[in-house]
Amino acid sequence: MAVVEAPKPSEESNTKTSSQPNTITLRIARSNPSEGQEPSFSEFQIPVQKWTTVLEAILYVKQNFDHSVAVRYSCRQASCGSCGMKINGRPALACYTKVSELNSNVITVEPMNNFPIIRDLAVDFKQLISNHKKMKPFIIREDSEVTPESKEFIQTPQDLEKFLQFSYCIKCGLCNSACPTMATDTSFIGPQGLAQAYRYVADNRDKGKDDRLKIVDDSHGIWRCHFAGSCSQVCPKGVDPAMAIQLLRGYLLGFRK
Amino acid sequence: MAERLSNREGIKGMANPTRYGLERVAYWLQRLSGLGLLAYLIGHIYETSAIVNGKIAWDKMLELTQTIEGHLILTLVIGMCVFHTANGIRVMLGHGGIGVGKPGQPEYPYKAASLNYKQRLCIWVSIALAALAMMYGASVLLGD
């Protein structure tokens, strides 16, 4: 286990900044399953401000101590869904989690559960993307609004509200990582895929409801959800997959038409 | 090895109720009480099957259960039964889309509508009902 300390900030730089940096211990899970490397933790002492995010802390490590730490990130503003990881035991976006809100001087970052590890904090999204595609995430209907002779499909604000929330999914995978069914069932579609099925079923422009209901009405489909609500607890965009799944099940149980 | 490569939490993760709030605790209690009731049902069938061996065998079996430990187990069974029923009704209604809120524009800090106060209240009521039933059961079984 490597322990690396940050260089002390000089007196000059201290006088220039209004907020004094605290030092925290960042523990980063290290592993490389393809090379047979056993999981371990590397520890780094790093300075943080009250607005420092966990992603910035990891990038500080990469810039100053160990550039070999593998982490996936892109937008740094909770829009791309790349930097999902387990932060102090709970799935969260690293760019959307401030170190100060964790109320701990020791921060442990690990790869998300229920996803195969590529290396360190980077996980494989193959299953999530494949399940997402399985839900046919597009409007299904025979006519089109892009042909010259047709008009756009009219929707009222009320129609829009029925699915808008679920279209904010950024496919970060946090919901799948928190789901207790995903923890044990390797073939479960997962809350992300099921919520996306509902997003299109609830869209009044779509005519593919029966197709999608047939896909989710499977032994590893919607019936495996037991409404533990953990997916909605960790969703960083307010998508609320637990609600989408229960509403989708309402169609199969005949509560909804 | 396969488990490690897929990085699944497995049963240990599924059965960990500590990280995701009250709803996950309710999920855990529902599973635990379900397994407990299944174990009781098997034990109960074994116990009552003693009757086919005649009155003496039946009385012997009854003696075995009419102990402090037997009564404590029965008190626990009452609690599990009440919680499993009450929370099960909440979950079943939720599965039909009842009481899980309505879709709408999510506003920061993005509190999930499906994890609303009605759901939380129902969980607490289920726990309270189970506790009350256990207290009543204990007073009848263990009281003089």
mmCIF file of C-alpha atoms in Angstrom:
data_model
loop_
_atom_site.group_PDB
_atom_site.id
_atom_site.type_symbol
_atom_site.label_atom_id
_atom_site.label_comp_id
_atom_site.label_asym_id
_atom_site.label_seq_id
_atom_site.Cartn_x
_atom_site.Cartn_y
_atom_site.Cartn_z
ATOM 1 C CA MET A 1 0.000 0.000 0.000
ATOM 2 C CA ALA A 2 1.554 3.279 -1.086
ATOM 3 C CA VAL A 3 1.229 6.368 1.124
ATOM 4 C CA VAL A 4 2.224 9.586 -0.553
ATOM 5 C CA GLU A 5 2.165 12.977 1.116
ATOM 6 C CA ALA A 6 1.445 16.248 -0.625
ATOM 7 C CA PRO A 7 4.099 18.949 -0.707
ATOM 8 C CA LYS A 8 3.373 21.584 1.966
ATOM 9 C CA PRO A 9 1.989 24.808 0.447
ATOM 10 C CA SER A 10 4.444 27.660 0.663
ATOM 11 C CA GLU A 11 3.835 30.640 3.018
ATOM 12 C CA GLU A 12 3.498 32.915 0.014
ATOM 13 C CA SER A 13 0.653 30.863 -1.487
ATOM 14 C CA ASN A 14 -1.048 30.698 1.921
ATOM 15 C CA THR A 15 -1.227 34.448 2.234
ATOM 16 C CA LYS A 16 -2.735 34.744 -1.228
ATOM 17 C CA THR A 17 -5.663 32.366 -0.625
ATOM 18 C CA SER A 18 -8.576 33.313 1.612
ATOM 19 C CA SER A 19 -9.520 29.694 2.494
ATOM 20 C CA GLN A 20 -6.874 27.503 4.059
ATOM 21 C CA PRO A 21 -6.719 24.049 2.464
ATOM 22 C CA ASN A 22 -7.374 21.033 4.664
ATOM 23 C CA THR A 23 -5.526 17.819 4.078
ATOM 24 C CA ILE A 24 -7.441 14.620 3.570
ATOM 25 C CA THR A 25 -6.453 11.046 2.953
ATOM 26 C CA LEU A 26 -7.703 9.766 -0.380
ATOM 27 C CA ARG A 27 -7.759 5.971 -0.611
ATOM 28 C CA ILE A 28 -8.011 4.768 -4.191
ATOM 29 C CA ALA A 29 -8.871 1.148 -4.996
ATOM 30 C CA ARG A 30 -6.326 -0.308 -7.380
ATOM 31 C CA SER A 31 -6.811 -3.452 -9.412
ATOM 32 C CA ASN A 32 -6.254 -4.832 -12.853
ATOM 33 C CA PRO A 33 -8.217 -8.082 -13.234
ATOM 34 C CA SER A 34 -7.039 -8.722 -16.802
ATOM 35 C CA GLU A 35 -3.443 -8.860 -15.526
ATOM 36 C CA GLY A 36 -4.439 -10.838 -12.442
ATOM 37 C CA GLN A 37 -3.547 -7.964 -10.107
ATOM 38 C CA GLU A 38 -5.124 -8.405 -6.664
ATOM 39 C CA PRO A 39 -7.242 -5.480 -5.362
ATOM 40 C CA SER A 40 -5.397 -3.087 -3.048
ATOM 41 C CA PHE A 41 -5.592 0.540 -1.937
ATOM 42 C CA SER A 42 -3.186 3.404 -2.564
ATOM 43 C CA GLU A 43 -3.318 6.265 -0.052
ATOM 44 C CA PHE A 44 -2.519 9.865 -0.789
ATOM 45 C CA GLN A 45 -2.493 12.940 1.454
ATOM 46 C CA ILE A 46 -3.910 15.784 -0.569
ATOM 47 C CA PRO A 47 -4.921 19.390 0.098
ATOM 48 C CA VAL A 48 -8.594 20.258 -0.491
ATOM 49 C CA GLN A 49 -10.716 23.393 -0.374
ATOM 50 C CA LYS A 50 -14.367 23.380 0.624
ATOM 51 C CA TRP A 51 -15.426 23.300 -3.026
ATOM 52 C CA THR A 52 -13.021 20.535 -4.120
ATOM 53 C CA THR A 53 -14.860 17.636 -5.696
ATOM 54 C CA VAL A 54 -13.816 14.012 -5.366
ATOM 55 C CA LEU A 55 -12.964 13.983 -9.082
ATOM 56 C CA GLU A 56 -10.675 17.000 -8.622
ATOM 57 C CA ALA A 57 -9.019 15.181 -5.727
ATOM 58 C CA ILE A 58 -8.412 12.132 -7.925
ATOM 59 C CA LEU A 59 -7.081 14.311 -10.750
ATOM 60 C CA TYR A 60 -4.760 16.016 -8.224
ATOM 61 C CA VAL A 61 -3.355 12.582 -7.450
ATOM 62 C CA LYS A 62 -2.906 11.874 -11.163
ATOM 63 C CA GLN A 63 -1.162 15.206 -11.750
ATOM 64 C CA ASN A 64 1.110 15.169 -8.712
ATOM 65 C CA PHE A 65 1.656 11.637 -7.452
ATOM 66 C CA ASP A 66 0.608 8.784 -9.672
ATOM 67 C CA HIS A 67 -0.548 9.287 -13.228
ATOM 68 C CA SER A 68 -1.309 5.578 -13.616
ATOM 69 C CA VAL A 69 -4.587 5.803 -11.622
ATOM 70 C CA ALA A 70 -7.316 4.754 -14.079
ATOM 71 C CA VAL A 71 -10.469 6.864 -13.888
ATOM 72 C CA ARG A 72 -13.084 7.652 -16.527
ATOM 73 C CA TYR A 73 -14.353 11.227 -16.662
ATOM 74 C CA SER A 74 -15.338 13.823 -19.182
ATOM 75 C CA CYS A 75 -17.657 16.777 -18.565
ATOM 76 C CA ARG A 76 -16.937 17.436 -14.851
ATOM 77 C CA GLN A 77 -20.493 18.787 -14.439
ATOM 78 C CA ALA A 78 -22.732 15.726 -13.927
ATOM 79 C CA SER A 79 -23.860 15.675 -17.539
ATOM 80 C CA CYS A 80 -21.901 12.844 -19.148
ATOM 81 C CA GLY A 81 -22.274 10.139 -16.480
ATOM 82 C CA SER A 82 -18.687 8.930 -16.856
ATOM 83 C CA CYS A 83 -17.260 9.314 -13.355
ATOM 84 C CA GLY A 84 -19.607 7.058 -11.362
ATOM 85 C CA MET A 85 -17.810 5.276 -8.542
ATOM 86 C CA LYS A 86 -18.270 4.151 -4.972
ATOM 87 C CA ILE A 87 -17.376 7.022 -2.663
ATOM 88 C CA ASN A 88 -17.168 6.036 0.997
ATOM 89 C CA GLY A 89 -19.227 2.943 0.223
ATOM 90 C CA ARG A 90 -22.031 4.603 -1.761
ATOM 91 C CA PRO A 91 -22.312 5.007 -5.538
ATOM 92 C CA ALA A 92 -22.024 8.650 -6.610
ATOM 93 C CA LEU A 93 -20.639 10.829 -9.392
ATOM 94 C CA ALA A 94 -17.141 11.953 -8.420
ATOM 95 C CA CYS A 95 -17.606 15.306 -10.169
ATOM 96 C CA TYR A 96 -20.853 15.942 -8.303
ATOM 97 C CA THR A 97 -19.640 15.039 -4.813
ATOM 98 C CA LYS A 98 -17.767 17.645 -2.831
ATOM 99 C CA VAL A 99 -15.144 16.373 -0.410
ATOM 100 C CA SER A 100 -16.525 18.739 2.263
ATOM 101 C CA GLU A 101 -20.023 17.187 2.146
ATOM 102 C CA LEU A 102 -18.647 13.747 3.031
ATOM 103 C CA ASN A 103 -17.696 14.977 6.540
ATOM 104 C CA SER A 104 -14.678 12.713 6.707
ATOM 105 C CA ASN A 105 -10.938 13.191 6.508
ATOM 106 C CA VAL A 106 -10.566 9.800 4.895
ATOM 107 C CA ILE A 107 -12.227 9.302 1.533
ATOM 108 C CA THR A 108 -12.285 5.902 -0.074
ATOM 109 C CA VAL A 109 -13.041 5.602 -3.771
ATOM 110 C CA GLU A 110 -13.736 2.226 -5.342
ATOM 111 C CA PRO A 111 -15.114 1.039 -8.676
ATOM 112 C CA MET A 112 -18.912 0.713 -8.833
ATOM 113 C CA ASN A 113 -20.284 -2.665 -7.847
ATOM 114 C CA ASN A 114 -22.180 -4.853 -10.307
ATOM 115 C CA PHE A 115 -19.969 -3.754 -13.213
ATOM 116 C CA PRO A 116 -16.847 -5.664 -14.293
ATOM 117 C CA ILE A 117 -13.678 -3.748 -13.434
ATOM 118 C CA ILE A 118 -11.466 -2.702 -16.345
ATOM 119 C CA ARG A 119 -8.786 -1.144 -14.133
ATOM 120 C CA ASP A 120 -8.796 0.782 -10.836
ATOM 121 C CA LEU A 121 -11.920 2.977 -10.929
ATOM 122 C CA ALA A 122 -12.906 2.366 -14.546
ATOM 123 C CA VAL A 123 -15.664 -0.192 -15.073
ATOM 124 C CA ASP A 124 -17.132 -1.895 -18.128
ATOM 125 C CA PHE A 125 -20.533 -0.522 -19.232
ATOM 126 C CA LYS A 126 -21.167 -3.209 -21.865
ATOM 127 C CA GLN A 127 -24.111 -4.820 -20.050
ATOM 128 C CA LEU A 128 -25.743 -1.480 -19.189
ATOM 129 C CA ILE A 129 -25.545 -0.238 -22.778
ATOM 130 C CA SER A 130 -26.747 -3.581 -24.148
ATOM 131 C CA ASN A 131 -29.757 -3.606 -21.783
ATOM 132 C CA HIS A 132 -30.464 0.024 -22.657
ATOM 133 C CA LYS A 133 -30.477 -0.850 -26.367
ATOM 134 C CA LYS A 134 -32.709 -3.854 -25.685
ATOM 135 C CA MET A 135 -35.401 -1.439 -24.480
ATOM 136 C CA LYS A 136 -35.544 0.130 -27.981
ATOM 137 C CA PRO A 137 -34.741 3.643 -26.759
ATOM 138 C CA PHE A 138 -36.338 5.490 -29.657
ATOM 139 C CA ILE A 139 -39.829 6.463 -30.804
ATOM 140 C CA ILE A 140 -41.468 3.570 -32.625
ATOM 141 C CA ARG A 141 -44.175 4.432 -35.163
ATOM 142 C CA GLU A 142 -44.728 3.991 -38.868
ATOM 143 C CA ASP A 143 -45.123 7.615 -39.878
ATOM 144 C CA SER A 144 -42.398 10.176 -39.347
ATOM 145 C CA GLU A 145 -42.280 13.853 -38.454
ATOM 146 C CA VAL A 146 -39.264 14.452 -40.660
ATOM 147 C CA THR A 147 -40.902 13.793 -44.028
ATOM 148 C CA PRO A 148 -41.690 17.007 -45.977
ATOM 149 C CA GLU A 149 -45.471 16.530 -46.085
ATOM 150 C CA SER A 150 -45.892 15.834 -42.349
ATOM 151 C CA LYS A 151 -46.064 18.084 -39.275
ATOM 152 C CA GLU A 152 -44.361 17.567 -35.947
ATOM 153 C CA PHE A 153 -46.173 15.325 -33.471
ATOM 154 C CA ILE A 154 -48.117 17.536 -31.114
ATOM 155 C CA GLN A 155 -47.650 17.066 -27.373
ATOM 156 C CA THR A 156 -49.191 19.032 -24.534
ATOM 157 C CA PRO A 157 -47.068 20.041 -21.521
ATOM 158 C CA GLN A 158 -49.005 17.388 -19.558
ATOM 159 C CA ASP A 159 -48.035 14.721 -22.108
ATOM 160 C CA LEU A 160 -44.430 15.840 -21.842
ATOM 161 C CA GLU A 161 -44.411 15.718 -18.061
ATOM 162 C CA LYS A 162 -45.333 12.019 -18.115
ATOM 163 C CA PHE A 163 -41.886 11.029 -19.398
ATOM 164 C CA LEU A 164 -39.615 14.102 -19.284
ATOM 165 C CA GLN A 165 -38.085 13.246 -15.920
ATOM 166 C CA PHE A 166 -37.021 9.814 -17.149
ATOM 167 C CA SER A 167 -35.390 11.230 -20.263
ATOM 168 C CA TYR A 168 -32.816 12.977 -18.018
ATOM 169 C CA CYS A 169 -31.006 9.656 -17.511
ATOM 170 C CA ILE A 170 -27.268 10.110 -18.218
ATOM 171 C CA LYS A 171 -26.505 6.356 -18.077
ATOM 172 C CA CYS A 172 -24.010 6.762 -15.264
ATOM 173 C CA GLY A 173 -24.932 3.330 -13.867
ATOM 174 C CA LEU A 174 -25.230 4.422 -10.230
ATOM 175 C CA CYS A 175 -28.750 2.956 -10.006
ATOM 176 C CA ASN A 176 -27.555 -0.434 -11.266
ATOM 177 C CA SER A 177 -24.692 -0.335 -8.792
ATOM 178 C CA ALA A 178 -27.006 0.343 -5.803
ATOM 179 C CA CYS A 179 -29.713 -2.158 -6.827
ATOM 180 C CA PRO A 180 -29.899 -5.207 -4.510
ATOM 181 C CA THR A 181 -31.220 -7.419 -7.324
ATOM 182 C CA MET A 182 -28.314 -6.477 -9.612
ATOM 183 C CA ALA A 183 -26.009 -7.617 -6.787
ATOM 184 C CA THR A 184 -27.093 -11.213 -7.236
ATOM 185 C CA ASP A 185 -28.819 -11.597 -10.619
ATOM 186 C CA THR A 186 -26.359 -11.335 -13.491
ATOM 187 C CA SER A 187 -29.142 -11.290 -16.118
ATOM 188 C CA PHE A 188 -31.419 -8.673 -14.541
ATOM 189 C CA ILE A 189 -32.194 -5.781 -16.911
ATOM 190 C CA GLY A 190 -31.571 -3.305 -14.092
ATOM 191 C CA PRO A 191 -33.253 -0.088 -13.023
ATOM 192 C CA GLN A 192 -31.610 1.974 -15.773
ATOM 193 C CA GLY A 193 -33.009 -0.172 -18.595
ATOM 194 C CA LEU A 194 -36.443 -0.549 -17.010
ATOM 195 C CA ALA A 195 -36.745 3.201 -16.394
ATOM 196 C CA GLN A 196 -35.882 3.820 -20.041
ATOM 197 C CA ALA A 197 -38.524 1.326 -21.136
ATOM 198 C CA TYR A 198 -41.080 3.350 -19.167
ATOM 199 C CA ARG A 199 -39.745 6.629 -20.617
ATOM 200 C CA TYR A 200 -40.787 5.481 -24.120
ATOM 201 C CA VAL A 201 -43.944 3.625 -23.058
ATOM 202 C CA ALA A 202 -45.212 6.826 -21.415
ATOM 203 C CA ASP A 203 -44.444 8.933 -24.496
ATOM 204 C CA ASN A 204 -47.710 9.445 -26.393
ATOM 205 C CA ARG A 205 -45.858 9.719 -29.725
ATOM 206 C CA ASP A 206 -44.600 6.158 -29.319
ATOM 207 C CA LYS A 207 -46.427 3.071 -30.586
ATOM 208 C CA GLY A 208 -44.001 0.419 -29.325
ATOM 209 C CA LYS A 209 -45.567 -0.163 -25.923
ATOM 210 C CA ASP A 210 -46.491 -3.802 -26.541
ATOM 211 C CA ASP A 211 -43.002 -4.628 -27.850
ATOM 212 C CA ARG A 212 -41.324 -3.149 -24.796
ATOM 213 C CA LEU A 213 -43.743 -4.700 -22.311
ATOM 214 C CA LYS A 214 -43.008 -8.075 -23.880
ATOM 215 C CA ILE A 215 -39.259 -7.510 -23.376
ATOM 216 C CA VAL A 216 -39.537 -6.500 -19.709
ATOM 217 C CA ASP A 217 -42.109 -9.210 -18.875
ATOM 218 C CA ASP A 218 -39.340 -11.749 -18.380
ATOM 219 C CA SER A 219 -38.031 -13.862 -15.507
ATOM 220 C CA HIS A 220 -35.006 -11.529 -15.269
ATOM 221 C CA GLY A 221 -37.106 -8.496 -16.121
ATOM 222 C CA ILE A 222 -39.424 -6.196 -14.253
ATOM 223 C CA TRP A 223 -40.691 -8.812 -11.760
ATOM 224 C CA ARG A 224 -37.257 -9.012 -10.164
ATOM 225 C CA CYS A 225 -37.598 -5.448 -8.841
ATOM 226 C CA HIS A 226 -38.703 -5.466 -5.188
ATOM 227 C CA PHE A 227 -39.012 -1.688 -4.772
ATOM 228 C CA ALA A 228 -36.059 -1.251 -2.419
ATOM 229 C CA GLY A 229 -35.747 2.296 -3.796
ATOM 230 C CA SER A 230 -31.930 2.348 -3.650
ATOM 231 C CA CYS A 231 -31.749 3.254 -7.360
ATOM 232 C CA SER A 232 -33.718 6.440 -6.734
ATOM 233 C CA GLN A 233 -31.675 7.217 -3.606
ATOM 234 C CA VAL A 234 -28.452 7.444 -5.612
ATOM 235 C CA CYS A 235 -29.692 8.908 -8.922
ATOM 236 C CA PRO A 236 -27.833 12.218 -9.420
ATOM 237 C CA LYS A 237 -30.359 13.605 -11.923
ATOM 238 C CA GLY A 238 -33.685 13.027 -10.162
ATOM 239 C CA VAL A 239 -34.752 10.401 -12.689
ATOM 240 C CA ASP A 240 -36.366 8.245 -9.967
ATOM 241 C CA PRO A 241 -36.062 4.816 -11.646
ATOM 242 C CA ALA A 242 -38.016 3.170 -8.801
ATOM 243 C CA MET A 243 -41.090 5.218 -9.739
ATOM 244 C CA ALA A 244 -40.678 4.453 -13.443
ATOM 245 C CA ILE A 245 -40.458 0.714 -12.752
ATOM 246 C CA GLN A 246 -43.573 0.664 -10.566
ATOM 247 C CA LEU A 247 -45.524 2.705 -13.131
ATOM 248 C CA LEU A 248 -44.325 0.395 -15.907
ATOM 249 C CA ARG A 249 -45.421 -2.628 -13.880
ATOM 250 C CA GLY A 250 -48.827 -0.936 -13.581
ATOM 251 C CA TYR A 251 -49.241 -1.490 -17.356
ATOM 252 C CA LEU A 252 -48.499 -5.206 -17.019
ATOM 253 C CA LEU A 253 -50.815 -5.593 -14.033
ATOM 254 C CA GLY A 254 -53.626 -3.792 -15.835
ATOM 255 C CA PHE A 255 -53.685 -0.711 -13.574
ATOM 256 C CA ARG A 256 -52.695 1.464 -16.536
ATOM 257 C CA LYS A 257 -53.724 1.487 -20.170
ATOM 258 C CA MET B 1 -13.142 -15.695 -9.453
ATOM 259 C CA ALA B 2 -16.079 -14.921 -11.752
ATOM 260 C CA GLU B 3 -17.705 -12.988 -8.903
ATOM 261 C CA ARG B 4 -14.553 -10.907 -8.460
ATOM 262 C CA LEU B 5 -14.273 -10.188 -12.179
ATOM 263 C CA SER B 6 -17.907 -9.103 -12.437
ATOM 264 C CA ASN B 7 -17.484 -7.112 -9.193
ATOM 265 C CA ARG B 8 -20.975 -8.064 -8.025
ATOM 266 C CA GLU B 9 -21.691 -7.517 -4.367
ATOM 267 C CA GLY B 10 -23.541 -10.830 -4.104
ATOM 268 C CA ILE B 11 -25.768 -11.776 -1.188
ATOM 269 C CA LYS B 12 -23.569 -9.785 1.201
ATOM 270 C CA GLY B 13 -24.366 -6.589 -0.685
ATOM 271 C CA MET B 14 -28.025 -7.440 -1.166
ATOM 272 C CA ALA B 15 -28.437 -8.126 2.541
ATOM 273 C CA ASN B 16 -26.632 -4.979 3.689
ATOM 274 C CA PRO B 17 -29.356 -2.577 4.893
ATOM 275 C CA THR B 18 -27.115 0.272 6.034
ATOM 276 C CA ARG B 19 -26.352 2.440 3.034
ATOM 277 C CA TYR B 20 -29.565 3.458 1.287
ATOM 278 C CA GLY B 21 -32.028 4.728 3.848
ATOM 279 C CA LEU B 22 -35.239 3.443 5.382
ATOM 280 C CA GLU B 23 -36.611 1.872 2.184
ATOM 281 C CA ARG B 24 -33.609 -0.445 1.954
ATOM 282 C CA VAL B 25 -34.051 -1.349 5.643
ATOM 283 C CA ALA B 26 -37.704 -2.206 4.876
ATOM 284 C CA TYR B 27 -36.560 -4.328 1.905
ATOM 285 C CA TRP B 28 -34.118 -6.142 4.167
ATOM 286 C CA LEU B 29 -36.709 -6.687 6.927
ATOM 287 C CA GLN B 30 -39.224 -7.943 4.357
ATOM 288 C CA ARG B 31 -36.749 -10.533 3.076
ATOM 289 C CA LEU B 32 -35.629 -11.532 6.544
ATOM 290 C CA SER B 33 -39.180 -11.869 7.887
ATOM 291 C CA GLY B 34 -40.156 -13.842 4.774
ATOM 292 C CA LEU B 35 -37.344 -16.319 5.361
ATOM 293 C CA GLY B 36 -38.208 -16.460 9.071
ATOM 294 C CA LEU B 37 -41.857 -17.220 8.307
ATOM 295 C CA LEU B 38 -40.829 -19.906 5.827
ATOM 296 C CA ALA B 39 -38.648 -21.521 8.504
ATOM 297 C CA TYR B 40 -41.562 -21.277 10.964
ATOM 298 C CA LEU B 41 -43.950 -22.859 8.459
ATOM 299 C CA ILE B 42 -41.611 -25.831 7.994
ATOM 300 C CA GLY B 43 -41.182 -26.159 11.763
ATOM 301 C CA HIS B 44 -44.925 -25.830 12.273
ATOM 302 C CA ILE B 45 -45.674 -28.608 9.763
ATOM 303 C CA TYR B 46 -43.103 -30.812 11.514
ATOM 304 C CA GLU B 47 -44.621 -30.016 14.905
ATOM 305 C CA THR B 48 -48.240 -30.648 13.937
ATOM 306 C CA SER B 49 -47.320 -33.798 12.019
ATOM 307 C CA ALA B 50 -46.591 -35.366 15.431
ATOM 308 C CA ILE B 51 -50.338 -35.789 15.858
ATOM 309 C CA VAL B 52 -50.356 -38.732 13.430
ATOM 310 C CA ASN B 53 -48.250 -40.659 15.981
ATOM 311 C CA GLY B 54 -50.977 -40.463 18.610
ATOM 312 C CA LYS B 55 -51.863 -38.375 21.659
ATOM 313 C CA ILE B 56 -48.692 -39.156 23.647
ATOM 314 C CA ALA B 57 -46.406 -38.057 20.833
ATOM 315 C CA TRP B 58 -48.494 -34.925 20.325
ATOM 316 C CA ASP B 59 -48.369 -34.040 24.040
ATOM 317 C CA LYS B 60 -44.588 -34.548 24.060
ATOM 318 C CA MET B 61 -44.206 -32.208 21.099
ATOM 319 C CA LEU B 62 -46.414 -29.617 22.770
ATOM 320 C CA GLU B 63 -44.290 -29.819 25.928
ATOM 321 C CA LEU B 64 -41.269 -29.042 23.777
ATOM 322 C CA THR B 65 -42.843 -25.836 22.471
ATOM 323 C CA GLN B 66 -44.436 -24.704 25.744
ATOM 324 C CA THR B 67 -41.154 -23.331 27.053
ATOM 325 C CA ILE B 68 -39.794 -19.799 27.490
ATOM 326 C CA GLU B 69 -37.662 -20.262 24.344
ATOM 327 C CA GLY B 70 -40.655 -21.592 22.410
ATOM 328 C CA HIS B 71 -42.747 -18.618 23.462
ATOM 329 C CA LEU B 72 -39.994 -16.164 22.556
ATOM 330 C CA ILE B 73 -39.796 -17.726 19.097
ATOM 331 C CA LEU B 74 -43.589 -17.452 18.764
ATOM 332 C CA THR B 75 -43.415 -13.769 19.810
ATOM 333 C CA LEU B 76 -40.824 -13.209 17.085
ATOM 334 C CA VAL B 77 -43.039 -15.037 14.580
ATOM 335 C CA ILE B 78 -45.956 -12.726 15.475
ATOM 336 C CA GLY B 79 -43.730 -9.677 14.821
ATOM 337 C CA MET B 80 -42.449 -11.088 11.528
ATOM 338 C CA CYS B 81 -45.962 -11.976 10.414
ATOM 339 C CA VAL B 82 -47.402 -8.520 11.151
ATOM 340 C CA PHE B 83 -44.471 -6.640 9.576
ATOM 341 C CA HIS B 84 -44.429 -8.879 6.497
ATOM 342 C CA THR B 85 -48.170 -8.407 5.973
ATOM 343 C CA ALA B 86 -48.303 -4.645 6.544
ATOM 344 C CA ASN B 87 -45.156 -3.847 4.588
ATOM 345 C CA GLY B 88 -46.171 -6.377 1.929
ATOM 346 C CA ILE B 89 -49.406 -4.471 1.324
ATOM 347 C CA ARG B 90 -47.397 -1.240 0.913
ATOM 348 C CA VAL B 91 -45.041 -2.932 -1.561
ATOM 349 C CA MET B 92 -47.884 -4.576 -3.507
ATOM 350 C CA LEU B 93 -49.707 -1.271 -3.898
ATOM 351 C CA GLY B 94 -46.429 0.342 -4.936
ATOM 352 C CA HIS B 95 -45.906 -2.389 -7.535
ATOM 353 C CA GLY B 96 -49.161 -1.339 -9.139
ATOM 354 C CA GLY B 97 -47.951 2.263 -9.259
ATOM 355 C CA ILE B 98 -50.129 3.329 -6.305
ATOM 356 C CA GLY B 99 -48.601 5.785 -3.840
ATOM 357 C CA VAL B 100 -45.323 6.159 -5.705
ATOM 358 C CA GLY B 101 -45.903 9.769 -6.753
ATOM 359 C CA LYS B 102 -46.400 11.356 -10.142
ATOM 360 C CA PRO B 103 -43.755 12.062 -12.746
ATOM 361 C CA GLY B 104 -42.786 15.723 -12.956
ATOM 362 C CA GLN B 105 -39.947 18.122 -13.564
ATOM 363 C CA PRO B 106 -37.175 17.142 -11.117
ATOM 364 C CA GLU B 107 -35.894 20.058 -9.043
ATOM 365 C CA TYR B 108 -32.551 20.204 -7.258
ATOM 366 C CA PRO B 109 -31.720 18.572 -4.812
ATOM 367 C CA TYR B 110 -33.717 15.874 -6.628
ATOM 368 C CA LYS B 111 -35.669 14.174 -3.861
ATOM 369 C CA ALA B 112 -37.189 11.047 -5.395
ATOM 370 C CA ALA B 113 -40.991 11.248 -5.404
ATOM 371 C CA SER B 114 -41.312 7.467 -5.097
ATOM 372 C CA LEU B 115 -39.515 7.596 -1.744
ATOM 373 C CA ASN B 116 -42.120 9.980 -0.355
ATOM 374 C CA TYR B 117 -43.322 10.567 3.205
ATOM 375 C CA LYS B 118 -46.356 8.257 2.681
ATOM 376 C CA GLN B 119 -44.057 5.345 1.911
ATOM 377 C CA ARG B 120 -41.844 6.151 4.876
ATOM 378 C CA LEU B 121 -44.867 6.533 7.129
ATOM 379 C CA CYS B 122 -46.201 3.136 6.010
ATOM 380 C CA ILE B 123 -42.833 1.542 6.819
ATOM 381 C CA TRP B 124 -42.797 3.085 10.302
ATOM 382 C CA VAL B 125 -46.433 2.040 10.852
ATOM 383 C CA SER B 126 -45.534 -1.535 9.811
ATOM 384 C CA ILE B 127 -42.657 -1.561 12.302
ATOM 385 C CA ALA B 128 -44.848 -0.063 15.039
ATOM 386 C CA LEU B 129 -47.664 -2.561 14.397
ATOM 387 C CA ALA B 130 -45.166 -5.437 14.558
ATOM 388 C CA ALA B 131 -43.759 -4.104 17.833
ATOM 389 C CA LEU B 132 -47.259 -3.706 19.326
ATOM 390 C CA ALA B 133 -48.293 -7.196 18.220
ATOM 391 C CA MET B 134 -45.101 -8.632 19.692
ATOM 392 C CA MET B 135 -45.730 -6.875 23.004
ATOM 393 C CA TYR B 136 -49.310 -8.172 23.119
ATOM 394 C CA GLY B 137 -48.176 -11.671 22.098
ATOM 395 C CA ALA B 138 -45.446 -11.671 24.736
ATOM 396 C CA SER B 139 -47.895 -10.538 27.437
ATOM 397 C CA VAL B 140 -50.299 -13.391 26.537
ATOM 398 C CA LEU B 141 -47.644 -16.097 26.094
ATOM 399 C CA LEU B 142 -45.246 -15.143 28.853
ATOM 400 C CA GLY B 143 -47.623 -13.434 31.309
ATOM 401 C CA ASP B 144 -49.182 -15.281 34.241
#
